[in-house]
């Protein structure tokens, strides 16, 4: 096409395109930044798609699946660390923040993937490991080399309490003392995670400047935001008070402790606000790995004046059990009640897959649809985990010698590690699920024969098609995008029901969270919809035809438009 003809075509297309697809920095018709109406999707690069058949996924593999992500309706992918790394913690031990690990490709491959994503409307979010580096990072190699090295104070070095005694009682979350002796300078360094992941000293302004520059490097390369790793652990009490000891032992045999002096220190918020200031200059979004015990703690991450991060993940769904209407209703009400924009997550690369966590062996696929029916109809932004949309199961190792994740070997059998939730994406029913023609780095569960993209795309009743339709609804239905959240039948212990209400419009969502058939009835007069009828938008195990009474199969889902009388 000649350039002038292309320009005319663009001018004709532009107004409607601009409305549907806000630009990276732009806001939509409701004044919302793009990420509020986006569906995010976590990609574990080792396991998404292997383009060179070495058994490990790579960036060209991800690039080759952009069309699939577009079809599914994904707007942004968060790629877990793909930077050079010794891979002790599978990339969460970064040895260079501004390059790509050769195992995954090159910076050129990254640029190509980013450009392809842009074409398909899939933006790229990278994972910033802010708390620590690899012990092979040049900063640490310098720091460890002598007590007077200019990088010494980039990490946390201390004398022991006495011979063979670490500076205090802090334990690593990955087992053993959090202090590692270094013979080179006869001091200990601090590591919240593996000894190969020394903690950065965020009290040193040089660390801050260097990490802020890392974000600029990637923003300039087209990255639209970061998922910030392990932010809770950025700061430690400089006086090194011992943590209070709790009853019992952890999976690695250490006494449990309350991590009072080395997690969630108030200084964390200053760093987040600093990262946000840089992000704002690039219209970027910050997502937090924010483990919280209450909605008050969650609210804190947004910042009292919204100077914090825009998308702290609410990770409570990864812990809430069992599936119970009361439990989930109360939690949702709490999060919505903060008045902030929620971020919903069912699972990730550290947590047993939601499909397996909630499976009852009888209704597993129905439960997967029910969970999708919830996270994609709540107000806020969902972050899906790759494979969730096809009902991928965990595939836990059964023998210690098969475990790849070091914590699984250290903590066996109590802690089996995270291999089970990181297995290759199941693309088809061909050998190795179409992920590789080599030997996949982790074994694929046998359920790939039925739970895979190609097979499910052909089946209108599949989990995958349910997700695809829901995502479309999530992004196009005004009440689902903008409406408030109103709990219905708040005392029902089996069925979670709510309205998403926007002025005169509403969508009703009804989720039978029980293994039994249920009958529910509604009176929507209080909500201004007395005598209304329903028009089904998406259902599974309920047709809603007898509304205001409705019948549900076990774990049935009904999403419908409420039509005013
Ligand atoms: C985060 C990551 C996890 C990693 C840890 C240490 O929790 O999600 O995979 O092991 O940080 O970087």
PDB file of C-alpha atoms and ligand atoms in Angstrom, residues 42 44 78 80-81 88-93 127 129-132 173-174 192-194 197 227-231 233 289 291 313 348-350 405 407 418 422, ligand 1:
ATOM      1  CA  UNK A  42       1.872 -13.814  33.653  1.00  0.00           C
ATOM      2  CA  UNK A  44       7.044 -17.843  32.936  1.00  0.00           C
ATOM      3  CA  UNK A  78       4.260  -9.815  32.737  1.00  0.00           C
ATOM      4  CA  UNK A  80       9.177 -13.202  34.944  1.00  0.00           C
ATOM      5  CA  UNK A  81      12.930 -12.422  34.915  1.00  0.00           C
ATOM      6  CA  UNK A  88      19.874 -20.596  41.037  1.00  0.00           C
ATOM      7  CA  UNK A  89      16.365 -19.204  41.578  1.00  0.00           C
ATOM      8  CA  UNK A  90      15.414 -19.553  37.891  1.00  0.00           C
ATOM      9  CA  UNK A  91      16.083 -15.934  37.010  1.00  0.00           C
ATOM     10  CA  UNK A  92      15.256 -14.259  40.320  1.00  0.00           C
ATOM     11  CA  UNK A  93      19.030 -14.082  40.840  1.00  0.00           C
ATOM     12  CA  UNK A 127       9.898  -8.266  36.486  1.00  0.00           C
ATOM     13  CA  UNK A 129      14.055  -7.960  41.273  1.00  0.00           C
ATOM     14  CA  UNK A 130      14.610  -5.030  43.594  1.00  0.00           C
ATOM     15  CA  UNK A 131      15.504  -6.689  46.865  1.00  0.00           C
ATOM     16  CA  UNK A 132      18.624  -8.589  45.849  1.00  0.00           C
ATOM     17  CA  UNK A 173      12.729 -17.733  53.966  1.00  0.00           C
ATOM     18  CA  UNK A 174      14.535 -20.335  51.823  1.00  0.00           C
ATOM     19  CA  UNK A 192      16.524 -12.958  52.754  1.00  0.00           C
ATOM     20  CA  UNK A 193      16.374 -15.635  50.029  1.00  0.00           C
ATOM     21  CA  UNK A 194      19.164 -18.016  48.863  1.00  0.00           C
ATOM     22  CA  UNK A 197      20.854 -13.765  46.354  1.00  0.00           C
ATOM     23  CA  UNK A 227       6.125  -6.188  38.446  1.00  0.00           C
ATOM     24  CA  UNK A 228       8.214  -5.410  41.529  1.00  0.00           C
ATOM     25  CA  UNK A 229       9.541  -8.549  43.154  1.00  0.00           C
ATOM     26  CA  UNK A 230       9.545  -9.099  46.925  1.00  0.00           C
ATOM     27  CA  UNK A 231       9.076  -5.453  47.876  1.00  0.00           C
ATOM     28  CA  UNK A 233      11.744  -7.284  52.176  1.00  0.00           C
ATOM     29  CA  UNK A 289       4.293  -8.596  44.755  1.00  0.00           C
ATOM     30  CA  UNK A 291       1.895 -10.086  50.523  1.00  0.00           C
ATOM     31  CA  UNK A 313      -1.560  -7.449  43.941  1.00  0.00           C
ATOM     32  CA  UNK A 348       1.391 -17.630  40.063  1.00  0.00           C
ATOM     33  CA  UNK A 349       4.777 -19.315  39.688  1.00  0.00           C
ATOM     34  CA  UNK A 350       5.185 -19.622  43.486  1.00  0.00           C
ATOM     35  CA  UNK A 405      13.649 -25.817  42.569  1.00  0.00           C
ATOM     36  CA  UNK A 407      13.851 -25.166  48.155  1.00  0.00           C
ATOM     37  CA  UNK A 418       7.570 -24.864  42.961  1.00  0.00           C
ATOM     38  CA  UNK A 422       5.888 -24.109  36.468  1.00  0.00           C
TER      39      UNK A 422
HETATM   40  C1  LIG B   1       9.530 -13.658  44.634  1.00  0.00           C
HETATM   41  C2  LIG B   1       9.405 -14.509  43.393  1.00  0.00           C
HETATM   42  C3  LIG B   1       9.952 -15.874  43.687  1.00  0.00           C
HETATM   43  C4  LIG B   1      11.408 -15.739  44.064  1.00  0.00           C
HETATM   44  C5  LIG B   1      11.586 -14.754  45.217  1.00  0.00           C
HETATM   45  C6  LIG B   1      13.022 -14.368  45.378  1.00  0.00           C
HETATM   46  O1  LIG B   1       8.778 -14.125  45.672  1.00  0.00           O
HETATM   47  O2  LIG B   1       8.074 -14.540  42.963  1.00  0.00           O
HETATM   48  O3  LIG B   1       9.812 -16.759  42.611  1.00  0.00           O
HETATM   49  O4  LIG B   1      11.932 -16.986  44.430  1.00  0.00           O
HETATM   50  O5  LIG B   1      10.885 -13.557  44.979  1.00  0.00           O
HETATM   51  O6  LIG B   1      13.421 -13.542  44.323  1.00  0.00           O
END
